[in-house]
Tab-separated table of C-alpha atoms in Angstrom:
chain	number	residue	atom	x	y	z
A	65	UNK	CA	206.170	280.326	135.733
A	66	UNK	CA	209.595	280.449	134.593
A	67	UNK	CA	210.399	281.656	130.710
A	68	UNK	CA	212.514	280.134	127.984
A	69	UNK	CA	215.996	280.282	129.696
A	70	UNK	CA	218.771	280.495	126.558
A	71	UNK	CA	222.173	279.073	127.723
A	72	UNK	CA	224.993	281.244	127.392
A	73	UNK	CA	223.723	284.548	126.715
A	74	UNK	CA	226.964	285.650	124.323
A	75	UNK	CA	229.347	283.756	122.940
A	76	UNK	CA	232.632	284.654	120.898
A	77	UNK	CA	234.075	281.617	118.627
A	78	UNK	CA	236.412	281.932	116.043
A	79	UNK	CA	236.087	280.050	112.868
A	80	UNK	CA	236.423	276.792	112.017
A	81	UNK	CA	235.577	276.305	115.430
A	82	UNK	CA	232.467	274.613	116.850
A	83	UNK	CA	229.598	275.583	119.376
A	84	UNK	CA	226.817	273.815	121.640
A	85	UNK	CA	223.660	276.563	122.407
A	86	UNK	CA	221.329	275.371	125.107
A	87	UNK	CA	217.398	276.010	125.313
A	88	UNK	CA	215.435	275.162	128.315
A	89	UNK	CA	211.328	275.262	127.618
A	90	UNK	CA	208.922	276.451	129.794
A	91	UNK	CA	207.423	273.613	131.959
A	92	UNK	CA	205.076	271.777	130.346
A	93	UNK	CA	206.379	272.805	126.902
A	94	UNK	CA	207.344	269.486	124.563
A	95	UNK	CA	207.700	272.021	121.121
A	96	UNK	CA	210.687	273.897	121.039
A	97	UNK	CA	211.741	275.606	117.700
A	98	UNK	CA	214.923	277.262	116.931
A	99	UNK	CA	215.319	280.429	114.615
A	100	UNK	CA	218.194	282.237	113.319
A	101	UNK	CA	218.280	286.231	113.317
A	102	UNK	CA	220.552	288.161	111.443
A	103	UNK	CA	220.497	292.375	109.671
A	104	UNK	CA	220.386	290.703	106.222
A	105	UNK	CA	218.176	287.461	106.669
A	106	UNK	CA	216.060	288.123	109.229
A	107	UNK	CA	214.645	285.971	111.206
A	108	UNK	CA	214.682	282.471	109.691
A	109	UNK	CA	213.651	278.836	110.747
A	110	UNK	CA	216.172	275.935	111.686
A	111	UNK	CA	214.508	273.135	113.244
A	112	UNK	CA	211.845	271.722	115.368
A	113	UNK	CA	211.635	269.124	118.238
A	114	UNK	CA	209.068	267.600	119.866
A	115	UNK	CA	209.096	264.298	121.769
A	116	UNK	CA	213.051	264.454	121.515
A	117	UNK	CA	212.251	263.849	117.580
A	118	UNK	CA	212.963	266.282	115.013
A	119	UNK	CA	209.895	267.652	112.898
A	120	UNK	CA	210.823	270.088	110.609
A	121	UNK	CA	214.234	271.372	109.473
A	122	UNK	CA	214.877	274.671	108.107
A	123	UNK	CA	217.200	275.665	104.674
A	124	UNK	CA	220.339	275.378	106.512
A	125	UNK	CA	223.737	273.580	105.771
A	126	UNK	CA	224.372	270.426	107.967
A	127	UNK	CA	226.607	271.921	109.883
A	128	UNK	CA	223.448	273.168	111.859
A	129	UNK	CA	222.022	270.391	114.346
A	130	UNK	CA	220.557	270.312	117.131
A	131	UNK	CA	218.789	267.792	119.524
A	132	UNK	CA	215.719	267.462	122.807
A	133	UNK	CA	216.293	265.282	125.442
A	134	UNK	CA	213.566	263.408	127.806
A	135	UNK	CA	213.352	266.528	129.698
A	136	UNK	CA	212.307	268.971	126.611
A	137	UNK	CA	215.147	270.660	126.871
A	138	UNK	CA	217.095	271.566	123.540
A	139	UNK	CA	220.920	272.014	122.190
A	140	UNK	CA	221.632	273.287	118.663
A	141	UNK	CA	225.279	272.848	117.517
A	142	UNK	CA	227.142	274.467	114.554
A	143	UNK	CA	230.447	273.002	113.341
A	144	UNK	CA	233.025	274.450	111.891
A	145	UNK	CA	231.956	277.648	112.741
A	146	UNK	CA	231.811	280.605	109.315
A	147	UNK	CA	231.905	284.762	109.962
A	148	UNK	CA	227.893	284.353	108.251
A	149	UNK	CA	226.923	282.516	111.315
A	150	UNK	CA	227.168	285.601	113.820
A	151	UNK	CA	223.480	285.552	114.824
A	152	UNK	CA	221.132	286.291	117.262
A	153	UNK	CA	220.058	282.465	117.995
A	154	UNK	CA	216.457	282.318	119.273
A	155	UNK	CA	214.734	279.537	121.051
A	156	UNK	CA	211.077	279.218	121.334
A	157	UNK	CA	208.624	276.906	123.101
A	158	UNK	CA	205.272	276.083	123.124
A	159	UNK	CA	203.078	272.904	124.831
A	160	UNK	CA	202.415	271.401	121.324
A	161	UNK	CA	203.533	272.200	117.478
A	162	UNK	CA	201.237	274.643	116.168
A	163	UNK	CA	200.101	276.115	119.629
A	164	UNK	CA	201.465	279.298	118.387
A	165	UNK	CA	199.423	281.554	121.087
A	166	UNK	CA	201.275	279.305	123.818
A	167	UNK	CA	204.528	280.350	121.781
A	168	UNK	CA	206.908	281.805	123.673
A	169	UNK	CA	210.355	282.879	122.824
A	170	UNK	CA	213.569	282.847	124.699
A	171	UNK	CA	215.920	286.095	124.808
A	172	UNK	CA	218.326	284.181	122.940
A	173	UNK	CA	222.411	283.797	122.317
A	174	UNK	CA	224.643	286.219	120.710
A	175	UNK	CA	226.751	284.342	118.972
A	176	UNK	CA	230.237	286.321	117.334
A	177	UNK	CA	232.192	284.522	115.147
A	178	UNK	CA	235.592	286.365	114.118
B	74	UNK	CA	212.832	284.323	97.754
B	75	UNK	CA	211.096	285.985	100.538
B	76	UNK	CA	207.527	284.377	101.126
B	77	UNK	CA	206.789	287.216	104.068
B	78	UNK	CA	207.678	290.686	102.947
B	79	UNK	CA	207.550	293.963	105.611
B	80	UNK	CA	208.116	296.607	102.945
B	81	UNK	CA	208.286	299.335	105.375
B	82	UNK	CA	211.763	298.771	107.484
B	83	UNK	CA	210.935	301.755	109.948
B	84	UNK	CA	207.423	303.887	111.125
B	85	UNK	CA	207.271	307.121	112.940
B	86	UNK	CA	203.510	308.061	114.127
B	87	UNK	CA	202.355	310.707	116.871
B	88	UNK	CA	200.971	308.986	120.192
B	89	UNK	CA	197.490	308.505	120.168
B	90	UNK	CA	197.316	308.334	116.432
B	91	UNK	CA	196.786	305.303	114.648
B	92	UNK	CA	199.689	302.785	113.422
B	93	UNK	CA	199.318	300.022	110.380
B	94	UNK	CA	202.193	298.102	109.717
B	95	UNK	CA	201.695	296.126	106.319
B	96	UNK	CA	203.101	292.565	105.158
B	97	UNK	CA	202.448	290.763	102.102
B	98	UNK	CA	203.294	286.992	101.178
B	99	UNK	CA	203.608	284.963	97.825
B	100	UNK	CA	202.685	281.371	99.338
B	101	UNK	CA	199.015	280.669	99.298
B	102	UNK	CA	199.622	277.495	101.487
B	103	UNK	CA	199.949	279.727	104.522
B	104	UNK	CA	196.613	279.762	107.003
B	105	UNK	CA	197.854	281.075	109.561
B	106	UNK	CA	198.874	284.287	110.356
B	107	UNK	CA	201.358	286.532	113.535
B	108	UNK	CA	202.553	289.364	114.848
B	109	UNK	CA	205.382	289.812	117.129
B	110	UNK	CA	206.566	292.722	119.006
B	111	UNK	CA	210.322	292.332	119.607
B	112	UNK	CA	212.322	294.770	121.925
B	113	UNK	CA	216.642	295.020	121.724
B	114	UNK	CA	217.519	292.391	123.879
B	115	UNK	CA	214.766	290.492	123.956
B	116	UNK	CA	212.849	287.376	122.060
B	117	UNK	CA	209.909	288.302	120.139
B	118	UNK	CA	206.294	288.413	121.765
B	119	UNK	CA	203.752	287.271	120.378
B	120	UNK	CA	200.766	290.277	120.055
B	121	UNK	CA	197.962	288.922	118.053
B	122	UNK	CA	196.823	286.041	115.316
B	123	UNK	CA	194.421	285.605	112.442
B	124	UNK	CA	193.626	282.228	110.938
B	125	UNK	CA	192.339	282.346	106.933
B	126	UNK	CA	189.109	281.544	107.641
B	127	UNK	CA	188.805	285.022	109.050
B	128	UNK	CA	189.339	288.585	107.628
B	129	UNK	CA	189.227	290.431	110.954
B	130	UNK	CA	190.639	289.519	114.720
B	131	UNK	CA	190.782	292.474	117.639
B	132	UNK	CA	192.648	292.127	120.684
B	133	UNK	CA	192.509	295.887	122.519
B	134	UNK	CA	194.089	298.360	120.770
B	135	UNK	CA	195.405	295.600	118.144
B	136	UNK	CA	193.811	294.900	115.229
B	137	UNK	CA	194.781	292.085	112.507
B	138	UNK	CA	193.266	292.460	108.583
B	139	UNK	CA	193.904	289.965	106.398
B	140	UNK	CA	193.054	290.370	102.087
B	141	UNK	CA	193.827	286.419	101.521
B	142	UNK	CA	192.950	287.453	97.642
B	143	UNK	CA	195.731	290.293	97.855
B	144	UNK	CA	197.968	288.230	100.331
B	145	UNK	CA	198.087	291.384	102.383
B	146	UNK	CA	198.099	291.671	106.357
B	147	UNK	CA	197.893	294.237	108.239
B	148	UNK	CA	198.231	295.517	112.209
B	149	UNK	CA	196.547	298.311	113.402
B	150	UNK	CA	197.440	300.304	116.927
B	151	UNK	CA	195.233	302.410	118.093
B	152	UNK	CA	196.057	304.221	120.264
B	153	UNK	CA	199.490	304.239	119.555
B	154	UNK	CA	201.580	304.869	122.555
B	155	UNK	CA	205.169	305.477	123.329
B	156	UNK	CA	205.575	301.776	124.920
B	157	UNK	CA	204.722	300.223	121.333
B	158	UNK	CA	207.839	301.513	120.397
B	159	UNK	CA	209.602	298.592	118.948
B	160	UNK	CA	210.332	296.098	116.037
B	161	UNK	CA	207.288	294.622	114.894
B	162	UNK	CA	207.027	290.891	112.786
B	163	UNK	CA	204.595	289.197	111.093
B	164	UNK	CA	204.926	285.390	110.674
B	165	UNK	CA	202.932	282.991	108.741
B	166	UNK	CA	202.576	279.502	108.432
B	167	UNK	CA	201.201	276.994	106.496
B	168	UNK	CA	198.874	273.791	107.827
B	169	UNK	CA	200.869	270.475	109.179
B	170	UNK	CA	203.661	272.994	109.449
B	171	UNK	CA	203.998	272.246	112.967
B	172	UNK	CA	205.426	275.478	114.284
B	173	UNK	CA	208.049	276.525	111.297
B	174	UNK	CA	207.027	279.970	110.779
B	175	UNK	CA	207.966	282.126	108.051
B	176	UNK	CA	208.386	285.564	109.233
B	177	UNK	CA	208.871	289.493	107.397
B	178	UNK	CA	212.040	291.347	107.884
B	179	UNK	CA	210.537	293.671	110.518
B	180	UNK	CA	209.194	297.371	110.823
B	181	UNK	CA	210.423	299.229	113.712
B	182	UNK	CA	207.885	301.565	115.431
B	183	UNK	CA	208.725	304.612	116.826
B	184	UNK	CA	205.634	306.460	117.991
B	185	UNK	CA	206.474	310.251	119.291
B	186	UNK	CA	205.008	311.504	122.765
């Protein structure tokens, strides 16, 4: 069985600009979450889809959104793009939310913003 | 505020000695408990879970405590060996949650051959 694929792998933007991160889910998988990692934050919650709807949302500015289409899969866009948002952006996906055991995360995007 | 608190950024043990890796919390909402191994490059894994109806959950060599009256969790390796080298997370979340965890900043394992 295939893993979470993350869609691109690095990515350099420069500010003010904006960016489109993909996530496809394991088959089968209608949760997928998205996290931010960074040195000072850690790892911290964005959002939540399941059934292309939007359960939970994180502490995060509205420049952070995101989407699921019919086919589970995910985007997460950030718009006008600040140096803060250099992160390690990780997907995860699971069958159902809350079926953390059937969790599994993606290897996620760099994303560089100078 | 941090809710999920690894107060030990880094641990260095001997291989085949035991490992505990601590984490606290503030928010008594959370039942349910994580831990994550995460290697550079790499998502995290999930290793092992405890809900808070339960003090005690073994998987192998992992172990999972949880003190819900001290909001303290703990994960103990043993036998700690070189491969469990990495950075370890706990996560917690509360019920209806759906899955928005809260996790710790991290520990990073290093265990010595």
């Amino acid at each position: 069985k295939a893993g979470v694929t993350q869609t691109p792998r690095y990515l350099i933007k420069t500010r003010g600009q904006q960016v489109t991160l993909s996530c496809s889910p394991i088959s089968g998988h209608r949760s997928v979450s998205w996290y931010q990692q960074t040195p000072g934050q850690g790892l911290q919650f964005l959002f939540e889809y399941f059934s292309e709807t939007q359960r939970n949302k994180g502490n995060f500015p509205g420049r952070f959104s995101g989407r699921q289409f019919s086919n589970s899969r995910s985007e997460m866009n950030v718009s006008t793009l600040e140096l803060g948002d250099s992160a390690l952006y990780l997907c995860a996906s699971s069958p159902f939310p809350g079926s953390y055991n059937e969790q599994f995360f993606g290897p996620g995007t760099r994303l560089t913003v100078l | 505020d941090q809710q999920v608190k690894q107060n030990s950024p880094s641990l260095s043990v001997q291989e085949g000695r035991i490992s505990i890796l601590n984490c606290d919390y503030t928010n008594s909402m959370f039942d349910y408990f994580l831990w994550y191994k995460k290697y550079p490059a790499e998502g995290p894994t999930f290793l092992i879970s405890i809900s808070s109806i339960k003090d005690k959950n073994e998987d192998g060599r992992f172990t999972v405590f949880l003190n819900k009256s001290a909001k303290h969790l703990s994960l103990h390796i043993v036998p700690s060996q070189p491969g469990d080298s990495a950075v370890y997370f706990c996560a917690a979340s509360a019920a209806n949650a759906g899955n928005m965890l809260t996790f710790g900043g991290g520990t990073r394992l290093m265990v010595k051959p």
